[in-house]
Coordinates of N, CA and C in Angstrom, one line a residue:
M1 N 104.3 81.5 83.0 CA 105.2 80.2 83.4 C 105.8 79.5 82.5
E2 N 107.0 79.2 82.2 CA 107.3 78.1 81.0 C 107.5 76.6 82.1
S3 N 107.4 75.7 81.3 CA 107.6 74.5 82.2 C 108.7 74.1 83.1
V4 N 109.6 74.7 82.1 CA 111.3 74.6 83.0 C 110.9 75.4 84.5
D5 N 110.1 76.6 84.7 CA 109.9 77.3 86.1 C 108.9 76.5 86.7
W6 N 108.1 75.3 86.1 CA 107.4 74.7 87.2 C 108.3 74.0 87.4
R7 N 109.5 73.0 87.1 CA 110.3 72.1 87.6 C 111.0 72.6 88.6
I8 N 111.6 74.1 88.6 CA 112.3 74.5 89.3 C 111.7 74.9 90.6
L9 N 110.5 75.1 90.5 CA 109.8 75.5 91.7 C 109.3 74.0 92.4
A10 N 108.8 73.0 91.6 CA 108.9 71.9 92.4 C 110.1 71.1 93.1
E11 N 111.4 71.0 92.6 CA 112.6 71.0 93.0 C 112.7 71.8 94.8
L12 N 112.6 73.1 94.4 CA 113.0 74.0 95.5 C 111.7 73.7 96.8
Q13 N 110.7 73.5 96.2 CA 109.1 73.2 97.0 C 109.7 71.7 97.8
A14 N 110.4 70.7 97.2 CA 110.7 69.5 97.8 C 112.2 69.8 98.7
D15 N 112.6 70.6 98.0 CA 114.3 70.7 99.5 C 114.5 72.3 98.6
G16 N 114.0 73.5 99.4 CA 114.8 74.6 99.2 C 116.2 75.0 99.3
R17 N 116.8 73.7 100.1 CA 118.4 73.9 100.4 C 119.1 73.8 99.5
L18 N 118.4 73.4 98.2 CA 119.5 72.9 97.1 C 120.1 74.0 96.5
S19 N 121.5 73.7 96.0 CA 122.5 74.8 95.9 C 122.2 74.7 94.2
F20 N 122.3 75.9 93.6 CA 122.3 76.0 91.7 C 122.7 74.9 91.1
N21 N 123.9 74.7 91.4 CA 124.4 73.5 90.9 C 123.3 72.1 90.8
E22 N 122.9 71.8 91.8 CA 122.5 70.5 92.0 C 121.0 70.8 91.2
L23 N 120.6 72.2 91.6 CA 119.2 72.4 91.3 C 119.4 72.1 89.4
S24 N 120.0 73.0 88.9 CA 120.9 72.8 87.5 C 120.8 71.8 86.9
R25 N 121.4 70.6 87.8 CA 121.5 69.0 87.3 C 120.0 68.6 87.4
R26 N 119.0 69.2 88.3 CA 117.8 68.3 88.3 C 117.0 69.0 86.8
V27 N 117.2 70.4 86.7 CA 116.2 70.7 85.6 C 117.1 71.1 84.2
N28 N 118.1 70.2 84.2 CA 118.7 70.2 82.8 C 119.1 71.7 82.3
L29 N 119.7 72.4 83.2 CA 120.0 73.7 82.3 C 121.4 74.5 83.2
S30 N 122.4 75.4 82.5 CA 123.3 75.6 83.5 C 122.9 76.5 84.9
A31 N 124.1 76.3 85.5 CA 123.8 77.1 86.8 C 123.7 78.3 86.9
P32 N 124.1 79.2 85.7 CA 123.8 80.7 85.7 C 122.5 80.8 85.4
A33 N 121.9 79.7 84.8 CA 120.4 80.3 84.1 C 119.6 80.0 85.0
V34 N 119.9 78.8 85.9 CA 118.8 78.6 86.6 C 118.8 79.9 87.8
A35 N 119.8 80.3 88.1 CA 120.0 81.5 89.2 C 119.3 82.5 88.7
E36 N 119.3 82.6 87.4 CA 118.7 83.8 86.5 C 117.2 83.7 86.8
R37 N 116.9 82.6 86.6 CA 115.6 82.2 86.7 C 115.1 82.3 88.1
V38 N 115.6 81.3 89.1 CA 115.2 81.7 90.5 C 115.0 83.1 90.9
R39 N 116.4 84.1 90.5 CA 115.8 85.0 90.6 C 114.6 86.1 90.3
R40 N 114.3 85.5 89.2 CA 113.3 86.4 88.4 C 111.6 86.0 89.1
L41 N 112.1 84.6 89.5 CA 110.7 84.1 90.3 C 110.4 84.8 91.2
Q42 N 111.3 85.2 92.1 CA 111.7 86.1 93.1 C 111.1 87.4 93.0
D43 N 112.1 88.1 92.0 CA 111.5 89.3 91.8 C 109.9 89.3 91.9
S44 N 109.4 88.7 90.8 CA 108.3 88.4 90.3 C 107.0 88.1 91.3
G45 N 107.6 88.1 93.1 CA 106.7 87.7 93.8 C 106.0 86.3 94.0
V46 N 106.8 85.2 92.8 CA 106.1 83.4 93.0 C 107.0 83.3 93.7
I47 N 108.1 83.2 94.1 CA 108.7 82.6 95.2 C 108.8 83.9 96.5
T48 N 108.1 83.6 97.5 CA 107.8 84.7 98.5 C 109.0 84.5 99.7
G49 N 109.9 83.4 99.6 CA 110.5 83.2 100.7 C 111.0 81.5 100.9
Y50 N 112.0 81.3 101.7 CA 112.6 80.0 102.1 C 112.4 79.7 103.7
H51 N 111.7 78.8 103.9 CA 111.9 78.3 105.7 C 111.8 77.1 105.7
A52 N 111.7 76.6 107.0 CA 111.7 75.5 107.6 C 110.3 75.2 107.8
H53 N 109.7 73.7 107.6 CA 108.7 73.3 108.0 C 108.5 72.6 109.0
V54 N 107.9 73.5 110.6 CA 108.0 72.9 111.9 C 107.2 72.5 112.3
D55 N 107.0 71.3 113.3 CA 105.7 71.0 113.5 C 105.6 71.3 115.0
P56 N 104.3 72.2 115.1 CA 104.4 72.8 116.3 C 104.4 71.9 117.6
A57 N 103.7 70.4 117.5 CA 103.8 69.6 118.5 C 105.1 69.6 119.2
A58 N 105.8 69.4 118.1 CA 107.1 69.2 118.0 C 108.4 70.0 119.2
V59 N 107.7 70.8 119.1 CA 108.1 72.1 120.4 C 107.5 72.9 120.6
G60 N 106.7 72.2 121.4 CA 106.1 72.8 122.9 C 104.4 73.2 122.5
L61 N 104.1 73.3 121.1 CA 103.0 73.6 120.8 C 101.8 72.7 120.6
P62 N 101.1 71.7 121.2 CA 100.5 70.4 121.2 C 99.2 70.7 120.9
V63 N 98.5 71.9 121.3 CA 97.2 72.3 121.2 C 96.9 73.1 120.1
T64 N 96.4 72.8 119.0 CA 96.0 73.6 117.9 C 94.8 73.9 117.3
A65 N 94.5 74.8 116.8 CA 92.9 75.0 116.2 C 92.7 76.1 115.4
L66 N 91.5 76.0 114.7 CA 91.7 76.7 114.1 C 90.2 77.8 114.3
V67 N 90.6 79.3 114.4 CA 89.8 80.2 114.8 C 89.2 80.7 114.0
R68 N 87.8 81.0 113.9 CA 87.4 81.9 113.1 C 86.9 83.7 113.7
M69 N 87.2 84.4 113.2 CA 86.7 85.9 113.9 C 85.6 86.2 113.4
E70 N 84.5 87.2 113.7 CA 83.3 87.4 113.7 C 83.8 88.9 113.9
C71 N 84.3 89.9 113.2 CA 84.4 91.0 114.1 C 84.4 92.1 112.6
F72 N 84.2 93.3 112.9 CA 84.4 94.6 112.2 C 84.4 95.7 112.6
G73 N 84.8 96.7 112.3 CA 84.7 98.1 112.6 C 86.3 98.6 113.3
P74 N 86.3 99.6 114.0 CA 86.9 99.9 114.8 C 88.0 99.0 116.0
L75 N 87.4 97.9 116.1 CA 87.8 96.9 116.9 C 88.4 95.6 116.2
C76 N 88.3 95.4 115.0 CA 88.6 94.4 114.2 C 89.9 94.0 114.7
L77 N 90.1 92.9 114.6 CA 91.2 91.9 114.5 C 92.4 92.7 113.6
L78 N 91.9 92.7 112.6 CA 92.7 92.9 111.4 C 93.6 94.9 111.5
R79 N 92.4 95.3 112.0 CA 93.0 96.7 112.7 C 94.1 96.8 113.7
D80 N 94.4 95.8 114.3 CA 95.5 95.7 115.2 C 96.3 94.9 115.0
E81 N 97.8 95.9 114.6 CA 98.6 95.1 114.6 C 99.2 94.1 115.8
A82 N 99.3 94.6 116.7 CA 99.7 94.1 118.1 C 99.1 92.6 118.2
A83 N 97.5 93.0 118.1 CA 96.9 91.7 118.3 C 97.2 90.4 116.8
M84 N 97.4 90.9 115.9 CA 98.1 89.7 114.9 C 99.3 89.4 115.3
A85 N 99.8 90.2 115.8 CA 101.4 89.5 116.2 C 101.6 88.9 117.1
L86 N 100.3 88.3 117.8 CA 100.7 87.2 118.6 C 101.1 86.1 118.5
P87 N 102.0 85.5 119.1 CA 103.2 84.5 118.7 C 102.0 83.3 118.6
E88 N 101.0 83.1 119.4 CA 100.1 81.9 118.9 C 99.4 81.7 117.6
I89 N 99.5 83.0 117.2 CA 98.7 83.2 115.8 C 99.7 82.5 114.7
L90 N 99.8 81.4 114.3 CA 100.6 80.7 113.4 C 100.5 81.2 111.5
Q91 N 99.0 81.4 111.8 CA 98.4 82.0 110.2 C 97.4 82.6 110.5
L92 N 97.5 83.4 109.4 CA 95.9 84.3 109.6 C 95.7 84.6 108.2
H93 N 94.3 84.1 107.5 CA 93.9 84.7 106.4 C 92.6 85.2 106.5
R94 N 92.4 86.6 106.1 CA 91.5 87.2 105.7 C 90.4 86.3 104.5
V95 N 89.1 86.2 105.4 CA 88.4 85.7 104.3 C 87.3 86.4 104.0
T96 N 86.2 85.8 103.1 CA 84.7 85.8 102.9 C 83.4 85.4 103.4
G97 N 82.4 85.8 103.8 CA 81.6 85.2 104.3 C 81.1 86.0 106.0
D98 N 80.9 84.9 106.7 CA 80.3 85.7 108.0 C 81.5 86.1 108.8
A99 N 82.3 85.6 108.4 CA 83.8 85.6 109.2 C 84.6 86.7 108.7
C100 N 85.5 87.2 109.5 CA 86.5 88.2 109.1 C 87.7 87.9 108.8
C101 N 88.2 86.7 109.5 CA 89.5 85.7 109.3 C 89.4 85.0 110.1
V102 N 90.5 83.7 109.5 CA 90.4 82.3 110.3 C 91.9 82.5 110.6
L103 N 92.3 82.0 112.3 CA 93.5 82.0 112.1 C 93.5 80.8 112.6
F104 N 95.3 79.9 112.7 CA 95.7 78.8 112.7 C 96.3 79.1 114.5
I105 N 95.9 78.5 115.6 CA 96.7 78.6 116.7 C 97.4 77.5 117.3
G106 N 98.4 77.9 117.7 CA 99.0 76.7 118.6 C 99.4 77.3 119.7
V107 N 99.0 76.6 120.9 CA 99.4 76.8 122.2 C 100.1 75.4 122.9
T108 N 100.5 75.8 123.9 CA 100.9 74.8 125.2 C 99.5 73.9 126.0
S109 N 99.0 74.5 126.0 CA 97.5 73.9 126.9 C 96.4 74.3 126.6
M110 N 95.4 74.0 127.2 CA 94.4 74.1 127.0 C 94.0 75.4 128.0
A111 N 94.6 75.9 129.1 CA 94.6 76.7 129.8 C 95.1 77.9 128.7
H112 N 96.5 77.7 128.4 CA 96.8 78.7 127.3 C 96.0 78.9 126.1
F113 N 95.3 78.3 125.4 CA 94.1 78.6 124.3 C 93.0 79.2 125.1
E114 N 92.8 79.2 126.5 CA 91.7 79.7 127.0 C 91.7 81.3 126.8
E115 N 93.1 81.3 127.3 CA 93.8 82.9 127.3 C 93.9 83.9 126.4
V116 N 93.9 82.9 125.2 CA 94.0 83.6 123.5 C 93.2 83.8 123.1
I117 N 91.9 83.0 123.5 CA 90.8 83.2 122.8 C 89.9 84.3 123.9
D118 N 90.1 84.5 125.2 CA 89.9 85.4 125.8 C 90.6 86.8 125.3
R119 N 91.7 86.7 125.2 CA 92.3 88.2 124.4 C 91.6 88.1 122.7
L120 N 91.4 87.2 122.1 CA 90.9 87.3 120.8 C 89.3 88.4 120.8
A121 N 88.8 87.9 122.2 CA 87.2 88.0 122.3 C 87.0 89.5 122.3
E122 N 88.6 90.5 122.7 CA 88.2 91.9 122.7 C 88.1 92.5 121.4
H123 N 88.1 91.6 120.2 CA 87.9 92.5 119.2 C 86.8 91.7 118.3
G124 N 86.4 90.5 118.8 CA 84.9 90.3 118.4 C 84.6 88.9 118.5
R125 N 83.9 88.1 118.0 CA 83.1 86.6 118.6 C 84.4 85.6 117.7
P126 N 85.0 85.2 118.6 CA 85.6 83.8 118.5 C 85.0 82.6 118.3
S127 N 84.9 81.7 117.0 CA 84.4 80.4 117.3 C 85.7 79.7 116.9
S128 N 86.1 78.4 117.7 CA 87.2 77.4 117.4 C 86.8 76.1 116.9
T129 N 87.5 75.9 116.7 CA 87.4 74.3 116.2 C 88.9 73.5 116.5
M130 N 89.0 72.7 117.3 CA 90.5 71.8 117.8 C 90.8 71.6 116.7
V131 N 92.3 70.9 116.5 CA 92.6 70.3 115.0 C 93.2 69.0 115.7
L132 N 92.1 67.8 115.5 CA 93.0 66.6 115.9 C 94.0 65.8 115.2
S133 N 94.1 66.1 114.1 CA 95.5 66.0 113.1 C 95.1 66.5 112.0
S134 N 96.6 66.6 111.4 CA 96.5 67.3 110.0 C 97.1 66.2 109.5
L135 N 96.2 65.6 108.2 CA 96.3 64.8 107.5 C 97.2 65.5 106.2
V136 N 97.1 66.8 105.6 CA 98.0 67.2 104.8 C 98.3 68.7 105.4
P137 N 99.0 68.8 106.0 CA 100.1 69.7 106.9 C 100.4 71.0 105.8
W138 N 100.6 70.2 104.6 CA 101.5 71.7 103.6 C 101.4 70.7 102.4
R139 N 101.3 71.3 101.5 CA 101.5 70.4 100.1 C 101.6 71.5 98.7
A140 N 102.8 71.0 98.3 CA 103.5 71.9 97.3 C 102.3 72.5 96.2
V141 N 102.4 73.7 96.1 CA 101.8 74.0 94.6 C 102.3 73.6 93.2
T142 N 101.3 73.4 92.2 CA 102.1 72.6 91.6 C 101.0 73.5 90.3
R143 N 101.7 73.0 88.9 CA 101.0 73.6 87.8 C 99.5 73.2 87.4
P144 N 98.8 74.6 87.6 CA 97.4 74.3 86.9 C 97.4 73.9 85.9
D145 N 96.6 72.4 85.1 CA 96.1 72.1 84.2 C 95.2 72.3 83.5

């Protein structure tokens, strides 16, 4: 990727609602040239979408946890689309090592968390770590040097 593409990515990661006109001013290209570069970044899978970052606690999910799942075979969580679609699962990552996957869970209470853990236990052995605070809740991807 060219340096101008990285500048476009930096600007869009800081504010995904920028107009092409404003983005073009910030990266010193014409609006049509910026629009074409953004389209190429989308088509190639570099830009995968646009969304708002939401604080789980601010929307009624004050309890968050990381849950490691040790499961395999036909009962594995990754083979059950309905289980992976549970609304409490905010992120799900397939990982290496002794765990099959790691989930970021957001729930309304510890009782709610217990219910989710019981549902996950149908697929294997969950091991949870409660999140006390998120010091880096999200970070923009930057150019590797």
